[in-house]
Short mmCIF file of C-alpha atoms in Angstrom, two decimals:
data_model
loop_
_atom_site.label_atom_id
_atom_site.label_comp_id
_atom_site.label_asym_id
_atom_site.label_seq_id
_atom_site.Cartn_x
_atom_site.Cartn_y
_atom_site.Cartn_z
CA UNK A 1 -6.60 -36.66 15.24
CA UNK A 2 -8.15 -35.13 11.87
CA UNK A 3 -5.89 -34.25 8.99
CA UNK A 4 -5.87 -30.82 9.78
CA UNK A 5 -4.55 -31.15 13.24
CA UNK A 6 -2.24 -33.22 12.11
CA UNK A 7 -0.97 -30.83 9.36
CA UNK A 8 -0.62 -28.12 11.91
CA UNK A 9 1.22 -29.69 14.59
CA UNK A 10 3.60 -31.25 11.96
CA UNK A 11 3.97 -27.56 10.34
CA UNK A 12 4.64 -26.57 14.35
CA UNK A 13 7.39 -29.19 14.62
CA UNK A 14 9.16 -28.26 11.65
CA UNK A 15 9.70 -24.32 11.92
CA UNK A 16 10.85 -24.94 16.04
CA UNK A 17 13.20 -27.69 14.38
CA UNK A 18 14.30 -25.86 11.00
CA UNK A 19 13.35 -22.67 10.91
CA UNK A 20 10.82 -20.91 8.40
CA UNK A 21 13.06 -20.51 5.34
CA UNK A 22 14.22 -24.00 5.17
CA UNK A 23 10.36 -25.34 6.56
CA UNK A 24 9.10 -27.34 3.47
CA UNK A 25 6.24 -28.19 2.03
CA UNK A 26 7.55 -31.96 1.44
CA UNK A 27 9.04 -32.12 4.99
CA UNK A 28 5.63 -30.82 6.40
CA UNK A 29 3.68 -33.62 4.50
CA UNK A 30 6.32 -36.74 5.47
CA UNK A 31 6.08 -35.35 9.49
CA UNK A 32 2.21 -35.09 9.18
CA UNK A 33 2.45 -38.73 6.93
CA UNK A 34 0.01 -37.63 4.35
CA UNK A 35 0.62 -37.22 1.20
CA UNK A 36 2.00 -34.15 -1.30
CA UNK A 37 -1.39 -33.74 -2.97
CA UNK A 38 -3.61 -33.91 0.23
CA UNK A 39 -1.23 -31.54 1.84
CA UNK A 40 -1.29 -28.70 -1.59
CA UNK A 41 -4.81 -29.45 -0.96
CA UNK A 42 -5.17 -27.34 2.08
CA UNK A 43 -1.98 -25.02 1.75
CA UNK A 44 -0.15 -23.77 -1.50
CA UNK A 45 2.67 -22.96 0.75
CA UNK A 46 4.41 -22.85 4.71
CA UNK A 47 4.12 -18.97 4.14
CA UNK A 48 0.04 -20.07 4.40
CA UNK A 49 0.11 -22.93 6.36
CA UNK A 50 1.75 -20.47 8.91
CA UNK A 51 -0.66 -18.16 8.62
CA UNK A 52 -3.16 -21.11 10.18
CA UNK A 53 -0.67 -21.79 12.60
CA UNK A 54 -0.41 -18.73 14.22
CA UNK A 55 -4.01 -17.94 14.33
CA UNK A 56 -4.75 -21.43 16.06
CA UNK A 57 -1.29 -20.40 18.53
CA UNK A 58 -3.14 -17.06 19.13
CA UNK A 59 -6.30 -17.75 19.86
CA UNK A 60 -5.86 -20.28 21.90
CA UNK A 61 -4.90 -17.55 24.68
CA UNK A 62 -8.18 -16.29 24.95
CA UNK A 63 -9.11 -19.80 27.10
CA UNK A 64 -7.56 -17.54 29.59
CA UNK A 65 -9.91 -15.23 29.66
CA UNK A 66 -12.81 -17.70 31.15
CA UNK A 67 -14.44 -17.21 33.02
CA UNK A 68 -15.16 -13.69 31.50
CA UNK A 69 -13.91 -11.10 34.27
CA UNK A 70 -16.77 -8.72 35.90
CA UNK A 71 -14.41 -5.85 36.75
CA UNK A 72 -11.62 -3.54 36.06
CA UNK A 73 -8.97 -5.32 37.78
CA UNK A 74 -10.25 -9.22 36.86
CA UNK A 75 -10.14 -7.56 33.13
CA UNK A 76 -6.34 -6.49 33.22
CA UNK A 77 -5.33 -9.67 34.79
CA UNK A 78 -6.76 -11.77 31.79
CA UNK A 79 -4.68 -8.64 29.71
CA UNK A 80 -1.89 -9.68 31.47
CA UNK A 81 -1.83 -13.26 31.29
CA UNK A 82 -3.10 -13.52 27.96
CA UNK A 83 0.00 -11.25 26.89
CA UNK A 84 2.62 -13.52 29.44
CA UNK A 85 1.43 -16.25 27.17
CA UNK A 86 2.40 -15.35 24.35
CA UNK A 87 5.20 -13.91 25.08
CA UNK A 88 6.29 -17.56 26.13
CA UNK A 89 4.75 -19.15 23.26
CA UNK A 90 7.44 -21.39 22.43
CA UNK A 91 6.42 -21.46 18.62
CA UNK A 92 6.25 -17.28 18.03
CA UNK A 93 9.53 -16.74 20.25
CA UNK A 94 11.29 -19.27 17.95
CA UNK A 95 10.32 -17.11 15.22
CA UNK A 96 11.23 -13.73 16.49
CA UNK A 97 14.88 -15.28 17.33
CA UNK A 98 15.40 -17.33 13.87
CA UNK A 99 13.34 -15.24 11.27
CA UNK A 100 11.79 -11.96 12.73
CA UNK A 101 10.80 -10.28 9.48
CA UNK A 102 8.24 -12.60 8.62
CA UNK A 103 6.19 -11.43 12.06
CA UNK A 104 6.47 -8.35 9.87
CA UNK A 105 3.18 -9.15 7.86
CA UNK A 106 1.61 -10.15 10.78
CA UNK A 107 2.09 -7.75 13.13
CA UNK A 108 3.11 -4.47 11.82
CA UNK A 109 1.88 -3.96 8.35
CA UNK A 110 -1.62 -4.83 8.84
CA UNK A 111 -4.15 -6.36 11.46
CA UNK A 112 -4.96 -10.01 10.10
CA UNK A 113 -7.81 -12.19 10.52
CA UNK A 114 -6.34 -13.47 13.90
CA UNK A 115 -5.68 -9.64 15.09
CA UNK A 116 -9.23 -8.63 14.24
CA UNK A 117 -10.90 -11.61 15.97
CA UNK A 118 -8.92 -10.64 19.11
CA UNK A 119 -9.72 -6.94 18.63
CA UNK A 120 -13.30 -8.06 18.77
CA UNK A 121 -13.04 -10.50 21.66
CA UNK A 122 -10.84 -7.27 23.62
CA UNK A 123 -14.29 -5.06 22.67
CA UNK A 124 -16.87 -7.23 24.12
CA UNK A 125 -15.37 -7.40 27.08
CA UNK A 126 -14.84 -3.16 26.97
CA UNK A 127 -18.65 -3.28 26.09
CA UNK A 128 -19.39 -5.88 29.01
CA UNK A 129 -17.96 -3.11 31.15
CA UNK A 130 -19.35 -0.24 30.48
CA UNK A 131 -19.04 1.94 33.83
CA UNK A 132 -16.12 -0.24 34.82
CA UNK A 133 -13.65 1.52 32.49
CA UNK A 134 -13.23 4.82 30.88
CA UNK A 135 -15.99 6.03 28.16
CA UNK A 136 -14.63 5.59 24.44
CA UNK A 137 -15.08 3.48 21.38
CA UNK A 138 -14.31 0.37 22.31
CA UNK A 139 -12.91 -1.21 18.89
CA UNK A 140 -10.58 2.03 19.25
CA UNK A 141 -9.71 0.92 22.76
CA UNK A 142 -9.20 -3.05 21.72
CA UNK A 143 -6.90 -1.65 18.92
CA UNK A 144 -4.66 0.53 21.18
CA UNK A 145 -4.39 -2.36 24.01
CA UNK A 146 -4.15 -5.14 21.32
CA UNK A 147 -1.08 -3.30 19.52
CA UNK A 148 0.48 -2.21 23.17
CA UNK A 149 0.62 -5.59 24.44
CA UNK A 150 1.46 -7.58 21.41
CA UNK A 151 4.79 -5.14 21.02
CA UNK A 152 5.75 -5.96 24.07
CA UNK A 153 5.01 -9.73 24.15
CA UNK A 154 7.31 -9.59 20.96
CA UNK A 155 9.86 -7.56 22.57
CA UNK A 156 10.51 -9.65 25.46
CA UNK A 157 14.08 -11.01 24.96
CA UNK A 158 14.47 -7.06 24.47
CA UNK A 159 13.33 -6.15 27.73
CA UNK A 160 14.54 -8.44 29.87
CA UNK A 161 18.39 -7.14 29.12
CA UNK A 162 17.27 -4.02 31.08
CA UNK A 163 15.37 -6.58 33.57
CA UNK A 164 15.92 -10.20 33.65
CA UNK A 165 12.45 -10.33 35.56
CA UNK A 166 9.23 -10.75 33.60
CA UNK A 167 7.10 -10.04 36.92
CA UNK A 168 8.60 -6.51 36.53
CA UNK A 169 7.61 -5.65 33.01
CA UNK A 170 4.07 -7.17 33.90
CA UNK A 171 3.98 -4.44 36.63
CA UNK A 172 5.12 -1.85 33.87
CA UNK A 173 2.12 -3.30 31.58
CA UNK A 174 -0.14 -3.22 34.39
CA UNK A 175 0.71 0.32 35.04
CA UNK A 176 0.18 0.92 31.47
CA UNK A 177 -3.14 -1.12 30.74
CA UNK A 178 -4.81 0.37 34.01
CA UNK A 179 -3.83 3.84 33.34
CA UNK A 180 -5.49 3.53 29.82
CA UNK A 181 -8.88 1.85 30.87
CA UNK A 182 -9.28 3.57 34.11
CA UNK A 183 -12.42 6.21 34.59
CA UNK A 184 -11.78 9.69 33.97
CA UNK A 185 -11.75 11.71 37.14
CA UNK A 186 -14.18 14.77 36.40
CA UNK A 187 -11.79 16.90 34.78
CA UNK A 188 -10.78 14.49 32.44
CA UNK A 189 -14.18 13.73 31.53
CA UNK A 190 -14.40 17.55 31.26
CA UNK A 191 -12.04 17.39 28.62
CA UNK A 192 -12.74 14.25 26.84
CA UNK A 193 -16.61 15.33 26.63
CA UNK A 194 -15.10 18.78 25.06
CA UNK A 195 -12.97 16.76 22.11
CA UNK A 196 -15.99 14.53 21.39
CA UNK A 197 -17.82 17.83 20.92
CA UNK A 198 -14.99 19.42 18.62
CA UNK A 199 -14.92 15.91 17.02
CA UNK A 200 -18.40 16.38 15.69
#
């Protein structure tokens, strides 16, 4: 395993077993068994070495988007799943129950590197299906659906009080994705078509 890796997973250990606040530097280096320096050499701080973290937890949900779906309803299932996952993800769950506010940064303030590399992944596969879904910019479109299901993969613990079944709120999301990405029916085009014009 390179050094990296290893600094990762060892980061990974430490906030599931202590938390973020009380995550440090020195405990990082002595679970990863490399030294202070080599460590500082990567990361000033958890607060960055986090910020790694999460992008490598992130992205690694788009392996369920291969094979790259061909329609509509193979492109809301990868949606789906891709949003299930991290709403399980053991590591960003642990977070939103011990220290919430620092998801904050991540996911409210601002889209971050990891955010924007998903937005981009969600707009290929809008532009791969052109004439499968509705018209519209589709970096718009990956913005809307990237914000709409990362809320609710945060909110989880939240919703299931009102519904201790997940396969229920994935219906709801369905419901929600599909309406959003669906063609217009000719009316609707009617009207979209008449806002682009206004828009310009």
């Amino acid at each position: 395993m390179d050094i990296e890796s290893a600094i990762l997973d060892a980061g990974r250990v430490c906030i599931l077993r202590d938390g973020i606040q009380r995550t440090t530097m020195a405990g990082v280096a002595r679970e990863a068994g490399v030294s202070r320096p080599t460590l500082y050499r990567r990361y000033t701080g958890v607060n960055e070495l986090l910020g790694d973290l999460l992008t490598r937890e992130l992205v690694s949900v788009l392996d369920l988007a291969y094979p790259l779906p061909e329609s509509l309803d193979e492109l809301i299932n990868v949606v789906l799943d891709c949003t299930e996952a991290v709403r399980t993800n053991e590591l960003l769950q642990a977070i939103v129950q011990t220290d919430p506010e620092v998801l904050t940064k991540y996911f409210v303030q601002r889209f971050g590197r990891t955010q924007q590399r998903l937005m981009r992944f969600l707009a290929a596969l809008f532009r791969n299906l052109e004439g499968e879904i509705r018209p519209g910019d589709p970096d718009k479109m990956a913005a809307v659906v990237l914000t709409a299901t990362q809320i609710l993969s945060l909110s989880g613990d939240a919703l299931l009080q009102i519904d201790p079944d997940p396969k229920v709120w994935r219906s709801e999301l369905e419901i929600l994705i599909r309406g959003y990405l669906v063609p217009f029916n000719e009316h609707q085009l009617e009207l979209f078509e008449g806002k682009l014009s206004d828009d310009t």
